[in-house]
mmCIF file of C-alpha atoms and ligand atoms in Angstrom:
data_model
loop_
_atom_site.group_PDB
_atom_site.id
_atom_site.type_symbol
_atom_site.label_atom_id
_atom_site.label_comp_id
_atom_site.label_asym_id
_atom_site.label_seq_id
_atom_site.Cartn_x
_atom_site.Cartn_y
_atom_site.Cartn_z
ATOM 1 C CA MET N 474 91.280 -97.273 176.111
ATOM 2 C CA ALA N 475 94.423 -95.508 175.649
ATOM 3 C CA LYS N 476 93.923 -91.860 176.937
ATOM 4 C CA ILE N 477 94.385 -89.117 174.329
ATOM 5 C CA THR N 478 96.419 -86.213 175.460
ATOM 6 C CA ARG N 479 96.332 -83.313 173.107
ATOM 7 C CA LYS N 480 98.867 -80.539 173.011
ATOM 8 C CA PRO N 481 97.271 -76.878 173.907
ATOM 9 C CA VAL N 482 96.490 -75.179 170.801
ATOM 10 C CA PRO N 483 97.896 -71.494 171.325
ATOM 11 C CA ARG N 484 95.416 -68.782 171.003
ATOM 12 C CA LYS N 485 95.506 -66.496 167.703
ATOM 13 C CA GLY N 486 98.070 -64.012 168.241
ATOM 14 C CA ALA N 487 99.326 -65.168 171.366
ATOM 15 C CA VAL N 488 103.080 -65.171 171.475
ATOM 16 C CA PRO N 489 104.654 -68.512 172.722
ATOM 17 C CA LYS N 490 105.817 -68.360 176.329
ATOM 18 C CA LYS N 491 109.510 -69.463 175.402
ATOM 19 C CA THR N 492 109.498 -66.645 172.708
ATOM 20 C CA ALA N 493 108.343 -63.944 175.305
ATOM 21 C CA LYS N 494 110.629 -65.246 177.831
ATOM 22 C CA ALA N 495 113.643 -64.859 175.564
ATOM 23 C CA ALA N 496 112.472 -61.368 174.473
ATOM 24 C CA LEU N 497 112.618 -60.167 177.861
ATOM 25 C CA ALA N 498 115.907 -61.704 178.447
ATOM 26 C CA LYS N 499 117.557 -60.700 175.023
ATOM 27 C CA PRO N 500 121.372 -60.649 176.338
ATOM 28 C CA ASN N 501 122.676 -58.607 173.580
ATOM 29 C CA ALA N 502 119.896 -56.093 173.259
ATOM 30 C CA PRO N 503 121.494 -52.673 173.549
ATOM 31 C CA ALA N 504 120.770 -51.162 177.139
ATOM 32 C CA LYS N 505 118.631 -48.139 177.049
ATOM 33 C CA LYS N 506 120.521 -45.143 177.742
ATOM 34 C CA PRO N 507 119.153 -42.281 179.641
ATOM 35 C CA LEU N 508 118.056 -39.380 177.287
ATOM 36 C CA ARG N 509 118.967 -36.714 179.552
ATOM 37 C CA ALA N 510 122.713 -35.866 180.899
ATOM 38 C CA THR N 511 122.881 -36.297 184.549
ATOM 39 C CA LYS N 512 126.158 -34.859 185.636
ATOM 40 C CA ARG N 513 125.939 -30.914 186.367
ATOM 41 C CA TRP N 514 128.442 -28.551 184.889
ATOM 42 C CA THR N 515 130.731 -26.331 187.017
ATOM 43 C CA PRO N 516 130.523 -22.912 186.802
ATOM 44 C CA ALA N 517 134.134 -22.633 184.909
ATOM 45 C CA GLU N 518 132.537 -25.154 182.391
ATOM 46 C CA VAL N 519 129.585 -23.083 181.503
ATOM 47 C CA HIS N 520 131.983 -19.959 181.384
ATOM 48 C CA GLU N 521 134.420 -21.826 178.965
ATOM 49 C CA ALA N 522 131.513 -23.036 176.724
ATOM 50 C CA PHE N 523 129.975 -19.417 176.328
ATOM 51 C CA SER N 524 133.200 -17.812 175.758
ATOM 52 C CA ARG N 525 133.545 -20.395 172.812
ATOM 53 C CA PHE N 526 130.220 -19.150 171.210
ATOM 54 C CA ARG N 527 131.112 -15.472 171.696
ATOM 55 C CA LYS N 528 134.491 -16.074 170.036
ATOM 56 C CA ALA N 529 132.884 -18.067 167.093
ATOM 57 C CA ASN N 530 129.952 -15.461 166.678
ATOM 58 C CA PRO N 531 130.456 -12.315 168.656
ATOM 59 C CA GLU N 532 127.194 -10.555 167.795
ATOM 60 C CA PRO N 533 124.737 -13.452 166.853
ATOM 61 C CA LYS N 534 121.590 -12.605 165.245
ATOM 62 C CA GLY N 535 118.177 -13.956 165.487
ATOM 63 C CA GLU N 536 116.811 -15.053 161.990
ATOM 64 C CA LEU N 537 113.278 -13.574 162.225
ATOM 65 C CA GLU N 538 113.274 -10.378 159.856
ATOM 66 C CA HIS N 539 111.955 -7.081 161.533
ATOM 67 C CA VAL N 540 112.188 -3.391 161.168
ATOM 68 C CA ASN N 541 111.293 -2.277 164.524
ATOM 69 C CA PRO N 542 109.705 -3.644 167.961
ATOM 70 C CA PHE N 543 106.067 -3.825 166.484
ATOM 71 C CA THR N 544 107.205 -5.937 163.568
ATOM 72 C CA LEU N 545 109.416 -7.939 165.773
ATOM 73 C CA LEU N 546 106.359 -8.752 168.019
ATOM 74 C CA VAL N 547 104.029 -9.529 165.071
ATOM 75 C CA ALA N 548 106.788 -11.884 163.565
ATOM 76 C CA VAL N 549 107.232 -13.974 167.018
ATOM 77 C CA VAL N 550 103.166 -14.360 167.104
ATOM 78 C CA LEU N 551 103.214 -15.720 163.586
ATOM 79 C CA SER N 552 106.308 -17.817 164.222
ATOM 80 C CA ALA N 553 104.373 -20.212 166.482
ATOM 81 C CA GLN N 554 104.533 -23.736 165.044
ATOM 82 C CA ALA N 555 106.107 -22.221 161.739
ATOM 83 C CA THR N 556 109.831 -21.807 160.759
ATOM 84 C CA ASP N 557 111.356 -18.487 160.868
ATOM 85 C CA ALA N 558 112.095 -18.923 156.894
ATOM 86 C CA GLY N 559 108.495 -19.466 156.063
ATOM 87 C CA VAL N 560 107.489 -16.438 158.432
ATOM 88 C CA ASN N 561 110.138 -14.187 156.746
ATOM 89 C CA LYS N 562 108.836 -15.119 153.271
ATOM 90 C CA ALA N 563 105.494 -13.821 154.121
ATOM 91 C CA THR N 564 106.301 -10.774 156.152
ATOM 92 C CA ARG N 565 108.655 -9.284 153.828
ATOM 93 C CA ALA N 566 105.775 -8.014 151.813
ATOM 94 C CA LEU N 567 103.523 -7.442 154.618
ATOM 95 C CA PHE N 568 105.986 -5.106 156.490
ATOM 96 C CA GLU N 569 106.422 -2.803 153.653
ATOM 97 C CA VAL N 570 102.435 -1.828 153.881
ATOM 98 C CA ALA N 571 102.143 -2.608 157.675
ATOM 99 C CA ASP N 572 104.983 -1.809 160.189
ATOM 100 C CA THR N 573 102.898 -0.095 162.570
ATOM 101 C CA PRO N 574 99.624 -0.942 164.627
ATOM 102 C CA GLN N 575 97.605 1.744 162.971
ATOM 103 C CA LYS N 576 98.828 0.447 159.406
ATOM 104 C CA MET N 577 98.042 -3.109 160.439
ATOM 105 C CA LEU N 578 94.561 -1.947 161.539
ATOM 106 C CA ASP N 579 94.149 -0.020 158.257
ATOM 107 C CA LEU N 580 95.049 -3.153 156.256
ATOM 108 C CA GLY N 581 92.399 -4.962 158.144
ATOM 109 C CA GLU N 582 91.938 -8.732 159.018
ATOM 110 C CA GLU N 583 90.913 -10.062 155.497
ATOM 111 C CA ARG N 584 93.862 -8.584 153.491
ATOM 112 C CA LEU N 585 96.278 -9.509 156.136
ATOM 113 C CA ARG N 586 95.061 -13.098 156.012
ATOM 114 C CA ASP N 587 96.212 -12.969 152.346
ATOM 115 C CA TYR N 588 99.411 -11.754 153.314
ATOM 116 C CA ILE N 589 100.103 -14.729 155.755
ATOM 117 C CA LYS N 590 98.243 -17.259 154.265
ATOM 118 C CA THR N 591 101.202 -19.741 153.531
ATOM 119 C CA ILE N 592 101.587 -19.798 157.509
ATOM 120 C CA GLY N 593 100.050 -22.333 159.630
ATOM 121 C CA LEU N 594 97.110 -21.230 161.736
ATOM 122 C CA TYR N 595 97.019 -17.994 159.801
ATOM 123 C CA ARG N 596 93.424 -17.274 160.458
ATOM 124 C CA THR N 597 93.884 -17.200 164.249
ATOM 125 C CA LYS N 598 97.155 -15.645 163.792
ATOM 126 C CA ALA N 599 95.468 -12.706 161.628
ATOM 127 C CA LYS N 600 92.749 -12.191 164.160
ATOM 128 C CA ASN N 601 95.380 -11.926 167.190
ATOM 129 C CA VAL N 602 97.758 -9.712 165.154
ATOM 130 C CA ILE N 603 94.670 -7.262 164.379
ATOM 131 C CA ALA N 604 93.427 -7.720 167.947
ATOM 132 C CA LEU N 605 96.873 -6.695 169.395
ATOM 133 C CA SER N 606 97.441 -3.895 167.020
ATOM 134 C CA ALA N 607 94.248 -2.579 168.515
ATOM 135 C CA LYS N 608 95.260 -3.150 172.045
ATOM 136 C CA LEU N 609 98.476 -1.441 171.607
ATOM 137 C CA LEU N 610 96.999 1.656 170.127
ATOM 138 C CA SER N 611 94.250 1.705 172.808
ATOM 139 C CA GLU N 612 96.233 1.015 175.783
ATOM 140 C CA PHE N 613 99.815 1.551 175.058
ATOM 141 C CA GLY N 614 100.289 4.608 172.853
ATOM 142 C CA GLY N 615 100.994 2.634 169.833
ATOM 143 C CA LYS N 616 104.256 1.358 171.304
ATOM 144 C CA VAL N 617 105.027 -2.056 172.329
ATOM 145 C CA PRO N 618 105.406 -2.323 175.984
ATOM 146 C CA ARG N 619 108.414 -3.062 177.983
ATOM 147 C CA THR N 620 107.240 -5.353 180.741
ATOM 148 C CA ARG N 621 106.803 -9.171 180.452
ATOM 149 C CA ALA N 622 103.326 -8.906 182.098
ATOM 150 C CA GLU N 623 101.928 -6.401 179.626
ATOM 151 C CA ILE N 624 103.466 -8.221 176.715
ATOM 152 C CA GLU N 625 101.976 -11.403 177.743
ATOM 153 C CA SER N 626 98.620 -9.692 177.950
ATOM 154 C CA LEU N 627 98.382 -9.034 174.075
ATOM 155 C CA PRO N 628 96.363 -11.495 172.251
ATOM 156 C CA GLY N 629 98.482 -14.299 170.668
ATOM 157 C CA ALA N 630 101.522 -13.538 172.898
ATOM 158 C CA GLY N 631 102.850 -15.484 175.632
ATOM 159 C CA ARG N 632 105.965 -15.961 177.637
ATOM 160 C CA LYS N 633 108.248 -17.209 174.596
ATOM 161 C CA THR N 634 106.840 -14.204 172.932
ATOM 162 C CA ALA N 635 107.668 -11.929 175.622
ATOM 163 C CA ASN N 636 111.248 -13.089 176.137
ATOM 164 C CA VAL N 637 112.154 -12.638 172.491
ATOM 165 C CA VAL N 638 110.798 -9.102 172.410
ATOM 166 C CA LEU N 639 112.230 -8.198 175.726
ATOM 167 C CA ASN N 640 115.703 -9.655 174.845
ATOM 168 C CA MET N 641 115.909 -8.350 171.045
ATOM 169 C CA ALA N 642 113.899 -5.280 171.121
ATOM 170 C CA PHE N 643 114.762 -3.911 174.783
ATOM 171 C CA GLY N 644 117.987 -5.651 175.538
ATOM 172 C CA GLU N 645 116.925 -7.630 178.604
ATOM 173 C CA HIS N 646 118.584 -10.562 179.778
ATOM 174 C CA THR N 647 115.824 -12.933 179.266
ATOM 175 C CA MET N 648 115.813 -16.448 177.776
ATOM 176 C CA ALA N 649 113.201 -17.760 175.206
ATOM 177 C CA VAL N 650 113.128 -21.253 174.975
ATOM 178 C CA ASP N 651 111.897 -22.714 171.611
ATOM 179 C CA THR N 652 112.148 -26.331 170.484
ATOM 180 C CA HIS N 653 116.241 -25.935 169.687
ATOM 181 C CA VAL N 654 116.894 -24.510 173.163
ATOM 182 C CA PHE N 655 115.001 -26.877 175.105
ATOM 183 C CA ARG N 656 116.794 -29.660 173.363
ATOM 184 C CA VAL N 657 120.249 -28.248 173.660
ATOM 185 C CA GLY N 658 119.194 -27.587 177.481
ATOM 186 C CA ASN N 659 118.669 -31.174 178.002
ATOM 187 C CA ARG N 660 121.033 -33.001 176.164
ATOM 188 C CA THR N 661 124.093 -30.934 177.138
ATOM 189 C CA GLY N 662 123.005 -30.999 180.700
ATOM 190 C CA LEU N 663 123.432 -27.256 181.178
ATOM 191 C CA ALA N 664 119.730 -26.996 182.260
ATOM 192 C CA PRO N 665 117.751 -30.345 182.193
ATOM 193 C CA GLY N 666 114.075 -29.768 182.540
ATOM 194 C CA LYS N 667 110.726 -31.450 181.545
ATOM 195 C CA THR N 668 109.202 -28.198 180.371
ATOM 196 C CA PRO N 669 110.377 -25.190 178.640
ATOM 197 C CA LEU N 670 109.856 -23.046 181.804
ATOM 198 C CA GLU N 671 112.214 -25.346 183.938
ATOM 199 C CA VAL N 672 114.924 -25.063 181.233
ATOM 200 C CA GLU N 673 114.492 -21.474 180.801
ATOM 201 C CA LEU N 674 114.940 -21.059 184.634
ATOM 202 C CA GLY N 675 117.669 -23.448 184.745
ATOM 203 C CA LEU N 676 119.504 -21.702 181.825
ATOM 204 C CA GLU N 677 119.012 -18.313 183.385
ATOM 205 C CA LYS N 678 120.394 -19.550 186.835
ATOM 206 C CA VAL N 679 123.641 -21.095 185.199
ATOM 207 C CA ILE N 680 124.586 -18.420 182.471
ATOM 208 C CA PRO N 681 126.960 -15.825 183.712
ATOM 209 C CA ALA N 682 125.351 -12.370 183.252
ATOM 210 C CA GLU N 683 128.183 -11.343 180.719
ATOM 211 C CA PHE N 684 126.661 -13.756 178.202
ATOM 212 C CA MET N 685 122.986 -13.439 178.869
ATOM 213 C CA LEU N 686 122.116 -10.892 176.026
ATOM 214 C CA HIS N 687 123.161 -13.017 173.281
ATOM 215 C CA ALA N 688 122.841 -16.783 175.115
ATOM 216 C CA HIS N 689 119.309 -17.220 173.500
ATOM 217 C CA HIS N 690 120.708 -16.639 170.017
ATOM 218 C CA TRP N 691 123.782 -18.988 170.749
ATOM 219 C CA LEU N 692 121.791 -21.553 171.858
ATOM 220 C CA ILE N 693 119.027 -21.492 169.204
ATOM 221 C CA LEU N 694 121.958 -21.250 166.447
ATOM 222 C CA HIS N 695 123.573 -24.114 168.327
ATOM 223 C CA GLY N 696 120.352 -26.264 167.970
ATOM 224 C CA ARG N 697 119.642 -25.332 164.625
ATOM 225 C CA TYR N 698 122.819 -26.018 162.918
ATOM 226 C CA THR N 699 124.938 -28.077 165.126
ATOM 227 C CA CYS N 700 122.812 -29.829 167.969
ATOM 228 C CA LEU N 701 120.487 -31.078 165.189
ATOM 229 C CA ALA N 702 117.628 -32.911 166.563
ATOM 230 C CA ARG N 703 118.121 -36.528 164.634
ATOM 231 C CA LYS N 704 121.499 -36.465 163.899
ATOM 232 C CA PRO N 705 123.711 -33.988 166.094
ATOM 233 C CA ARG N 706 127.131 -32.757 164.411
ATOM 234 C CA CYS N 707 129.173 -33.716 167.528
ATOM 235 C CA GLU N 708 132.134 -33.999 165.519
ATOM 236 C CA VAL N 709 132.021 -30.306 164.564
ATOM 237 C CA CYS N 710 130.581 -29.233 167.781
ATOM 238 C CA LEU N 711 132.379 -26.329 169.582
ATOM 239 C CA ILE N 712 131.355 -27.748 173.271
ATOM 240 C CA ASN N 713 131.868 -31.425 172.689
ATOM 241 C CA ASP N 714 134.097 -31.827 175.232
ATOM 242 C CA LEU N 715 132.047 -30.273 177.709
ATOM 243 C CA CYS N 716 128.591 -31.610 176.781
ATOM 244 C CA ARG N 717 127.193 -34.440 178.993
ATOM 245 C CA TRP N 718 125.044 -36.120 176.667
ATOM 246 C CA PRO N 719 125.724 -40.020 176.868
ATOM 247 C CA GLU N 720 124.822 -40.491 173.152
ATOM 248 C CA LYS N 721 127.159 -37.721 171.868
ATOM 249 C CA THR N 722 129.230 -39.375 168.833
ATOM 250 C CA VAL N 723 132.655 -38.120 169.900
HETATM 251 S S1 SF4 G 1475 128.485 -32.824 171.373
HETATM 252 FE FE1 SF4 G 1475 126.733 -33.599 170.099
HETATM 253 S S2 SF4 G 1475 124.939 -33.547 171.685
HETATM 254 FE FE2 SF4 G 1475 126.726 -32.600 172.615
HETATM 255 S S3 SF4 G 1475 126.067 -30.344 172.423
HETATM 256 FE FE3 SF4 G 1475 127.539 -30.929 170.749
HETATM 257 S S4 SF4 G 1475 126.020 -31.614 169.106
HETATM 258 FE FE4 SF4 G 1475 124.959 -31.433 170.733
#
C-alpha cells in the first residue's frame, strides 16, 4: 500500500516559519534610532544656547498665576498632573478670596473644593492645601519657608514644588524638572537622564550660573512651544544647530 504523507497543519494563529524569518530579516525596515542624544555639549555650546534664549526672551515668566509666595505654592501644588491654564482658570477666583494661609483655612475644605473642582485630583489637593495652610500657620508664622527641606515637609509639596517656589519666589538657582524640561534635557543631549532628578542634577551641572535664575523657564517655554513632544518645530528652533537629537528635522 502506498504510504500517505500529510502536510503538517499549522496551529491556529501560528506564524509560518518563512514569514517569521522574513519579518526578522526585513532588509528595508528603518533602523531604530536611539531616543537619546549621546554626544555631550561643550561648555561654549551651552553658553551659546542660553545666550540665544536670553536674547530672545530676557525676562521669561512662568505661566502659573499668583500674587505672593503662598499663592505660588498653592498653584504649584494644584498643578500636579494638570495644565497651568487649567489651574489659572480655577485660582483666579480662589485667590481673590484666599491669598493667605489664614484666609484659606477660613474658606474651609468644602468651599475650596468648589473652587478647584475642574482640576484633576481636586479632593486630595483640597485636603493638602488646607493642611499646608494649617502647617504654615502653626510652624512657620504664616509664611512660606525658604529652605528645600521645610517646603518639602508641607503636605502635597515635593521636590519640584520646592524648586519652583525657591526659584520664582526667592530667586534661588534651582531647576524644577517637569515633563517639558525632562524631554528637552534628554532630546537635546544637554542633560540626559532616566529620572527627573538625574536631569535636574545634570542641568545644574552644565548650565553656567549667570543663566540659572531663568534657565528653568527658558527650558519649559522651549519645550512647550518649540520642542513639542510629538512634532518638535526644529525648523524654527533657536538651538537647532547645537541640538544633538538624532531625529531632529533640520
Ligand atoms: S532641534 Fe528640534 S529636537 Fe532639537 S531642541 Fe530644537 S526643536 Fe527640539
